[in-house]
mmCIF file of C-alpha atoms in Angstrom:
data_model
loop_
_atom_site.group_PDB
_atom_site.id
_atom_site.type_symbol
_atom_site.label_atom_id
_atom_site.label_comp_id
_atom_site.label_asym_id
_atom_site.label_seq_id
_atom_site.Cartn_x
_atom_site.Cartn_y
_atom_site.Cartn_z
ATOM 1 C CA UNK A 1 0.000 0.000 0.000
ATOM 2 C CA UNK A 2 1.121 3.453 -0.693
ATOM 3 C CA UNK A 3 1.681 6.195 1.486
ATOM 4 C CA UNK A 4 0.129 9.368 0.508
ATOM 5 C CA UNK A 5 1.273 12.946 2.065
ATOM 6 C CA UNK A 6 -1.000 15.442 2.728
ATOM 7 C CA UNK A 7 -0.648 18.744 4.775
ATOM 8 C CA UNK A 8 -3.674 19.049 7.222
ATOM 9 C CA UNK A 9 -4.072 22.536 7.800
ATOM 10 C CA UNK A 10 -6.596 24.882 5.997
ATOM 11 C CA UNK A 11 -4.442 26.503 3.288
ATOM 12 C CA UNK A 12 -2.970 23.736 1.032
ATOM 13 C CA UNK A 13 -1.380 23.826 -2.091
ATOM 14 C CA UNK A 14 -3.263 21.369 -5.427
ATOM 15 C CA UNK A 15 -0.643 19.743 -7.535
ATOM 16 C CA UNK A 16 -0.358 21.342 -10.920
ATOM 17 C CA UNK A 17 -0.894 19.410 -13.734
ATOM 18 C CA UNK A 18 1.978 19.553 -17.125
ATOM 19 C CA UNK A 19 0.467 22.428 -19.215
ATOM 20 C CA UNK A 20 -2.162 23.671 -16.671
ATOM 21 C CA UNK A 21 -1.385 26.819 -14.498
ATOM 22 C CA UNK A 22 -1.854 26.844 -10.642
ATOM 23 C CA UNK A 23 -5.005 28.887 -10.974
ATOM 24 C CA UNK A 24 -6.388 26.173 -12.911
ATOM 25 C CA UNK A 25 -5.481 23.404 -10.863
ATOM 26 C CA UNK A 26 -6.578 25.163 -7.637
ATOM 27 C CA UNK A 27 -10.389 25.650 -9.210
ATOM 28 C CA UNK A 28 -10.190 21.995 -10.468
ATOM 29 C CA UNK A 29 -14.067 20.917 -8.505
ATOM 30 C CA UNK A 30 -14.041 17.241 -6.660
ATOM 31 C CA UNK A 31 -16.984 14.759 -7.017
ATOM 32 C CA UNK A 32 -16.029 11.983 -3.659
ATOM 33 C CA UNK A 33 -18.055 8.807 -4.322
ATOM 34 C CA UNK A 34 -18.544 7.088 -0.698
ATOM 35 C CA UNK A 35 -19.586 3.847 -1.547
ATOM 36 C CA UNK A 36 -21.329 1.743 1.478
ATOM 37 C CA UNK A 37 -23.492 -1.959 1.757
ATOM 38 C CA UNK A 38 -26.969 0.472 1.699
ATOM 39 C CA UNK A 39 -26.125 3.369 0.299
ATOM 40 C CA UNK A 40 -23.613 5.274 -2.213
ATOM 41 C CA UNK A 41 -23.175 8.877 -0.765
ATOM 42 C CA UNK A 42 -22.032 11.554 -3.202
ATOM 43 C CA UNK A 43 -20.439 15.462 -2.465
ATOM 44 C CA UNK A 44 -19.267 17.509 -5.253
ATOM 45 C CA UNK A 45 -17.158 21.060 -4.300
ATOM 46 C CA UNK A 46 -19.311 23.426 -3.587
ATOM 47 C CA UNK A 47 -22.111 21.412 -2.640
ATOM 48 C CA UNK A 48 -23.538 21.433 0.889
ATOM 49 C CA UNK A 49 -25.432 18.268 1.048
ATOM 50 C CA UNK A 50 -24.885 14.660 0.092
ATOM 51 C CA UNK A 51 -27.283 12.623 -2.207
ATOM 52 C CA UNK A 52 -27.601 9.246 -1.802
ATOM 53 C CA UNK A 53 -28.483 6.218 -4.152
ATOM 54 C CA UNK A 54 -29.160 2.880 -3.352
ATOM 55 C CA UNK A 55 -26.407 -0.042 -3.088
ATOM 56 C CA UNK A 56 -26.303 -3.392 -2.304
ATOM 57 C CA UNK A 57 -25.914 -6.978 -3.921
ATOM 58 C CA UNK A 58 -27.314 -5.722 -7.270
ATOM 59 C CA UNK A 59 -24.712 -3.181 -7.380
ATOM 60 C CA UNK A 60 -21.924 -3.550 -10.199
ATOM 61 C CA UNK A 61 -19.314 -0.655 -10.501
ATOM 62 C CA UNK A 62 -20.743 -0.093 -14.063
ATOM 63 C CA UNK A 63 -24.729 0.422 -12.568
ATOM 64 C CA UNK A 64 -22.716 2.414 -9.677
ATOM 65 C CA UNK A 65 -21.245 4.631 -12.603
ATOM 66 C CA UNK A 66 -24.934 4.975 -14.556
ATOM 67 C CA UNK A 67 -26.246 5.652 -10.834
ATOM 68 C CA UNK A 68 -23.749 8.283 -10.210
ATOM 69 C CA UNK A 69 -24.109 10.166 -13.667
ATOM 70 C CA UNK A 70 -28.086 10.297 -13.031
ATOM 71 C CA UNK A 71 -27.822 11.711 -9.694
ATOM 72 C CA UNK A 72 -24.877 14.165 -10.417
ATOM 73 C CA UNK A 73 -27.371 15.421 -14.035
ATOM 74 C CA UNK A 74 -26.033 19.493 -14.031
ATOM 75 C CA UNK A 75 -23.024 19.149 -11.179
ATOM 76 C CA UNK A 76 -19.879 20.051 -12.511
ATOM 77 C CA UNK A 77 -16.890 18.016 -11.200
ATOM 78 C CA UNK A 78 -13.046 17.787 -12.723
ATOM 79 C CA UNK A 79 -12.121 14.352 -10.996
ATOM 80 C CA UNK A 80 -13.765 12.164 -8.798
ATOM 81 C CA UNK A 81 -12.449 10.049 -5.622
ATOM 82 C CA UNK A 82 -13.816 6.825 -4.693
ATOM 83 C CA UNK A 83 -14.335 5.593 -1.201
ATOM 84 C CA UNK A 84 -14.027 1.621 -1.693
ATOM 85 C CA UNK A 85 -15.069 -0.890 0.771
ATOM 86 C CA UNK A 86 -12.384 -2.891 1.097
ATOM 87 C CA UNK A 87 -8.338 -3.014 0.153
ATOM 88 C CA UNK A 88 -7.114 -1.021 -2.054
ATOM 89 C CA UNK A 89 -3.563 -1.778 -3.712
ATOM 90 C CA UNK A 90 -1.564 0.888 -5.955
ATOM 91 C CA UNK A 91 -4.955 2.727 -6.912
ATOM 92 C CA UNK A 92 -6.908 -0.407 -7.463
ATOM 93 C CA UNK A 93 -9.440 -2.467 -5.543
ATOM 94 C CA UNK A 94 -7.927 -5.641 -4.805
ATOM 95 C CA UNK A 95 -11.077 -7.357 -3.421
ATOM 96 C CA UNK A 96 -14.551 -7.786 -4.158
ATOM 97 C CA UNK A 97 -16.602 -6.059 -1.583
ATOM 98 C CA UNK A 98 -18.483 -8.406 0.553
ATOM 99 C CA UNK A 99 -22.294 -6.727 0.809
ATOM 100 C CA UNK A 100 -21.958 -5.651 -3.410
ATOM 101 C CA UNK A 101 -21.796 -7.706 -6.896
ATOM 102 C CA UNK A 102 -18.752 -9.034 -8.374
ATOM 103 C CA UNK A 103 -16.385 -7.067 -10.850
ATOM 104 C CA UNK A 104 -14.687 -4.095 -9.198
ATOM 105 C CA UNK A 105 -11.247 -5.238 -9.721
ATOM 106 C CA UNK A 106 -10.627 -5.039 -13.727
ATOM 107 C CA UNK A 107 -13.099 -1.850 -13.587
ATOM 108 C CA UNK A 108 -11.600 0.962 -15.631
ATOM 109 C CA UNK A 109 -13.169 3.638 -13.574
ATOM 110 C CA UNK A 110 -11.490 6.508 -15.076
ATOM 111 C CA UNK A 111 -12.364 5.274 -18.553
ATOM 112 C CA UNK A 112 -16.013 4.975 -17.484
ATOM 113 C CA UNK A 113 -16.250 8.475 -15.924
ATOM 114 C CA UNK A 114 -14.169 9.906 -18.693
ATOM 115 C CA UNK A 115 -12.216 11.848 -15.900
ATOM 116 C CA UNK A 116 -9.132 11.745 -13.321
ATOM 117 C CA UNK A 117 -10.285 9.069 -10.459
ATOM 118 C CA UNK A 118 -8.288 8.141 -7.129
ATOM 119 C CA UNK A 119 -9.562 5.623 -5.450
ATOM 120 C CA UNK A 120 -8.942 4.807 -1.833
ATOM 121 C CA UNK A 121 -9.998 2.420 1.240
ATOM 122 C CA UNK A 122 -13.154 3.710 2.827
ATOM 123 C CA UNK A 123 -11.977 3.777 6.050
ATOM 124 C CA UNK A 124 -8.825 5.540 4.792
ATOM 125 C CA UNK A 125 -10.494 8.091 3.346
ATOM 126 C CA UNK A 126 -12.594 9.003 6.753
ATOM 127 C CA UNK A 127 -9.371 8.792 8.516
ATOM 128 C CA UNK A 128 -7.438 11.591 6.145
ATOM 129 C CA UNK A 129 -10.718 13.574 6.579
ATOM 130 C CA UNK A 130 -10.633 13.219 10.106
ATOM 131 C CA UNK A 131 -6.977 14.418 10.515
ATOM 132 C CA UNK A 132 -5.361 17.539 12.478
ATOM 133 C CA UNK A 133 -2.087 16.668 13.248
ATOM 134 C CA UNK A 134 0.280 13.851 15.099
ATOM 135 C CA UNK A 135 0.120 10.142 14.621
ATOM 136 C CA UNK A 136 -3.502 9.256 14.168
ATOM 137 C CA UNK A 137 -5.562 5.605 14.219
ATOM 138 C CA UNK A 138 -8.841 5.985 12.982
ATOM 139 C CA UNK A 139 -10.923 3.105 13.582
ATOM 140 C CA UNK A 140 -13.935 2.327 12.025
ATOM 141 C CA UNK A 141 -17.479 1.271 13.731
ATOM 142 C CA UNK A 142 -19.551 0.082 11.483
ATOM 143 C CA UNK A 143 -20.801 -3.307 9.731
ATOM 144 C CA UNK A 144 -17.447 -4.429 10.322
ATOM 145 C CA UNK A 145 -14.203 -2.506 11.636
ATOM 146 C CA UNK A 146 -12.302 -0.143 8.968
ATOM 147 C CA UNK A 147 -8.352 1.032 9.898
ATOM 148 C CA UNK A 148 -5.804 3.346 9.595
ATOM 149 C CA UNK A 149 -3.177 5.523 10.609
ATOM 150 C CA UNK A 150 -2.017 9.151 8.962
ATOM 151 C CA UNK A 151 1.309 9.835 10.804
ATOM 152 C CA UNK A 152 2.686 13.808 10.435
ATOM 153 C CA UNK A 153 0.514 13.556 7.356
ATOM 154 C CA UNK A 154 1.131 10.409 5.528
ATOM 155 C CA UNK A 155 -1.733 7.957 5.021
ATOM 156 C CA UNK A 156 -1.724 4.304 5.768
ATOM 157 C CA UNK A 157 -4.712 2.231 4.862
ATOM 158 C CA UNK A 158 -4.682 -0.817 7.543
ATOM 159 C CA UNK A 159 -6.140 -4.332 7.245
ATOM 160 C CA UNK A 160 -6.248 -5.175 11.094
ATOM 161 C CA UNK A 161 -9.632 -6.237 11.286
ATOM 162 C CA UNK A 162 -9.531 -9.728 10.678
ATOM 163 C CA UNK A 163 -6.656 -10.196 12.653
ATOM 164 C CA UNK A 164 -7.383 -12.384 15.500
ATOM 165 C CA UNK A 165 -8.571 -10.784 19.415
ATOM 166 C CA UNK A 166 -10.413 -12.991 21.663
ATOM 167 C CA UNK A 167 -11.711 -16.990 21.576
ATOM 168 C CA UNK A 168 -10.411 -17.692 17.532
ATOM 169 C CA UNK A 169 -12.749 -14.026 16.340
ATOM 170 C CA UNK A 170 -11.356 -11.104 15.169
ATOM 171 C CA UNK A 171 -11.204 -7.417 16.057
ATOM 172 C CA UNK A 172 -14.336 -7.036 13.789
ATOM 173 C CA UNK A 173 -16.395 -9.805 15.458
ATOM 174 C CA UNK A 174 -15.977 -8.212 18.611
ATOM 175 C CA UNK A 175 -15.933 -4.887 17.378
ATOM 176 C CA UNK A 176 -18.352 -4.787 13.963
ATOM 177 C CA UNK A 177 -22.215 -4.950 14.259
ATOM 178 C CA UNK A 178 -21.939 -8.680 14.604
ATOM 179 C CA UNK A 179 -20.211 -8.206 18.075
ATOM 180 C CA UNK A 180 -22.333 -5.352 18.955
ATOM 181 C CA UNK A 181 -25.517 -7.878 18.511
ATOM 182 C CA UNK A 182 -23.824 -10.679 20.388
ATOM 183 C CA UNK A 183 -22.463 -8.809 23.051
ATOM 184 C CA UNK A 184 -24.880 -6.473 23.360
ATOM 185 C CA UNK A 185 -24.100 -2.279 23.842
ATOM 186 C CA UNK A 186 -22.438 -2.506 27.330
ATOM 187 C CA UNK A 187 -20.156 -5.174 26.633
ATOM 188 C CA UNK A 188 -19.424 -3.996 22.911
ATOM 189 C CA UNK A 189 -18.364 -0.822 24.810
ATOM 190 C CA UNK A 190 -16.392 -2.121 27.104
ATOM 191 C CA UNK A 191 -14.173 -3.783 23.952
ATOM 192 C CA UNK A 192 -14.566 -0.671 22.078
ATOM 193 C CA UNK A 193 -12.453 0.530 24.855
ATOM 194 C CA UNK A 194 -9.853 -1.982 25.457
ATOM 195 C CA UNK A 195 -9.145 -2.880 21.241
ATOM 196 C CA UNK A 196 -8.632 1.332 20.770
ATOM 197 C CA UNK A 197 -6.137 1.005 23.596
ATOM 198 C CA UNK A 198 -4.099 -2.402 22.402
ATOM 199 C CA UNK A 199 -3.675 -0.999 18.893
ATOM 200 C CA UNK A 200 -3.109 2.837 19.655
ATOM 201 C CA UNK A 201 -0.148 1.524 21.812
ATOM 202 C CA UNK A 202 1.058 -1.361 19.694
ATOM 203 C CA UNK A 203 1.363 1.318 16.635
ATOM 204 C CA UNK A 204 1.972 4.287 18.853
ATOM 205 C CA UNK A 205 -0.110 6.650 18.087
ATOM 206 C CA UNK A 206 -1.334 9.851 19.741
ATOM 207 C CA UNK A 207 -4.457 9.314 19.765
ATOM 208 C CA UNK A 208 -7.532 6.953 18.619
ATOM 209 C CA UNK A 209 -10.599 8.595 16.369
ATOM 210 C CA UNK A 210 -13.621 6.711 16.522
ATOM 211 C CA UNK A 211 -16.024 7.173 13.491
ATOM 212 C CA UNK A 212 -18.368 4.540 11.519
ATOM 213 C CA UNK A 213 -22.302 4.812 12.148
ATOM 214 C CA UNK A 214 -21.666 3.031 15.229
ATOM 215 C CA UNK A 215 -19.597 5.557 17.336
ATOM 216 C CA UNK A 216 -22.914 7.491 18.159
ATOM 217 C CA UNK A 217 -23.790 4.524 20.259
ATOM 218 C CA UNK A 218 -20.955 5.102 23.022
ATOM 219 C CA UNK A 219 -21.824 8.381 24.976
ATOM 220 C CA UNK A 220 -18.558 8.716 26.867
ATOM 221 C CA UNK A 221 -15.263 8.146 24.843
ATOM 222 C CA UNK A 222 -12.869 5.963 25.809
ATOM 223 C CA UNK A 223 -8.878 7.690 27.231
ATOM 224 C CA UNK A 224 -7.230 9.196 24.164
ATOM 225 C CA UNK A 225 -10.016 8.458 21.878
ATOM 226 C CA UNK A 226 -12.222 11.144 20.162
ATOM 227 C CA UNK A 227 -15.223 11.314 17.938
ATOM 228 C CA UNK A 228 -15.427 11.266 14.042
ATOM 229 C CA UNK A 229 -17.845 11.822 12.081
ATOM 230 C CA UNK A 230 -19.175 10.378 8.589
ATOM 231 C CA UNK A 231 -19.148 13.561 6.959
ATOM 232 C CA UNK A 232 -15.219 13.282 7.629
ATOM 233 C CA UNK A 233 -15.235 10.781 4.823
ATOM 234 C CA UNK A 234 -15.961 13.669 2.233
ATOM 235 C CA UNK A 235 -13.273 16.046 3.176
ATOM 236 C CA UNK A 236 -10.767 12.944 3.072
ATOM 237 C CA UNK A 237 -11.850 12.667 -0.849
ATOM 238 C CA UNK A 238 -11.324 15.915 -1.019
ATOM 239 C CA UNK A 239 -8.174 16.577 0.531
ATOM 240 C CA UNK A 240 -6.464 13.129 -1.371
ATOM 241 C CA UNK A 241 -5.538 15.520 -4.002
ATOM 242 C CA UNK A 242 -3.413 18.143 -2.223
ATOM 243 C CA UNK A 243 0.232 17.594 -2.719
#
């Protein structure tokens, strides 16, 4: 996987394409494609609110693409990032996601959209969005666990949740909405706790953010944790392409 540098504060400099001036690149507009087991979320520049279409086991990344073009009709976007559940290896999904149809690693998604596409973990993407400085784990609450780490600015998409925890299951079967249903919410939390601890110290890291739909379950935060927030996972598609 591929380390990518960005520079989290406010005023950041685009990278300026061969025979394009910096003006240019700077007004260059970003459509991020968030791409979930219920729902595709989309957020162009300028744009306040995301639109949503439906996902799920029917969805193939070429009705994903037709999906996307009828609900962006009249948006005008340069370049488009992808937010892809699962791993993603040099640019490319390396994995068929588990809740969607088959065929998302051979996809030419920049031939289909006709435009500059980056595409990059899910979870990673939340996590860049989510950055303001230091060595940072973001960990992922939702159907399962996403991870990942942005240290002074470099991002590094993780695969940690299938590694194994407790009793031969994984982070994500203690942690994902499987463990949250066997465990139920006080015990979930309690793990919530003690996995954000293990890993922030075993990759030492500053601090833990929590985000995923399932972080607005746990009222009080664990030590050295704070809160994300899904919306995080748009400004991480946006900022992907700063220098």
């Amino acid at each position: 996987m591929t380390a990518r540098r960005v520079k989290p504060s406010p005023a950041r400099t685009r990278p300026v394409a061969a025979g394009r001036t910096a003006s240019t690149a700077q007004r260059a507009r970003t459509l991020v494609i968030d791409i979930g087991g219920t729902h595709v979320k989309l957020l162009a520049s300028g744009r306040r609110v995301p639109v949503k279409i439906d996902s799920g086991k029917h969805l193939t990344p070429a009705v994903m693409v037709t999906g996307v073009r009828e609900a962006t009709r009249g948006w005008r976007y340069d370049r488009i990032t992808i937010g892809y559940p699962g791993p993603v290896v040099n640019g490319r999904p390396a994995r068929d996601p588990r809740n969607l149809a088959a065929g998302w690693l051979r996809f030419d998604f920049a031939k289909a959209f006709a435009l500059p596409v980056r595409i990059v973990n899910d979870a990673a993407m939340q996590a860049l969005g989510s950055y303001d400085g230091g060595r940072m784990l973001f960990l992922g609450l939702g159907t399962g666990l996403g991870t990942a780490l942005v240290d002074e600015g470099f991002l590094l998409p993780l695969e940690l949740a299938h590694l194994p925890y407790r009793e031969e299951r994984t982070f994500e079967d203690y942690l994902g909405v499987r463990g949250l249903e066997r465990l139920g919410l006080t015990k979930w939390k309690k793990h919530v706790g003690l996995v954000a601890e293990l890993l922030r110290v075993a990759l030492v890291a500053d601090h833990v953010v929590l985000g995923g739909g399932n972080v607005k379950k746990i009222e009080r935060l664990p030590a050295n944790c704070r809160r994300g927030d899904n919306q995080n996972a748009f400004r991480g598609g946006f900022r992907l392409w700063d220098r």
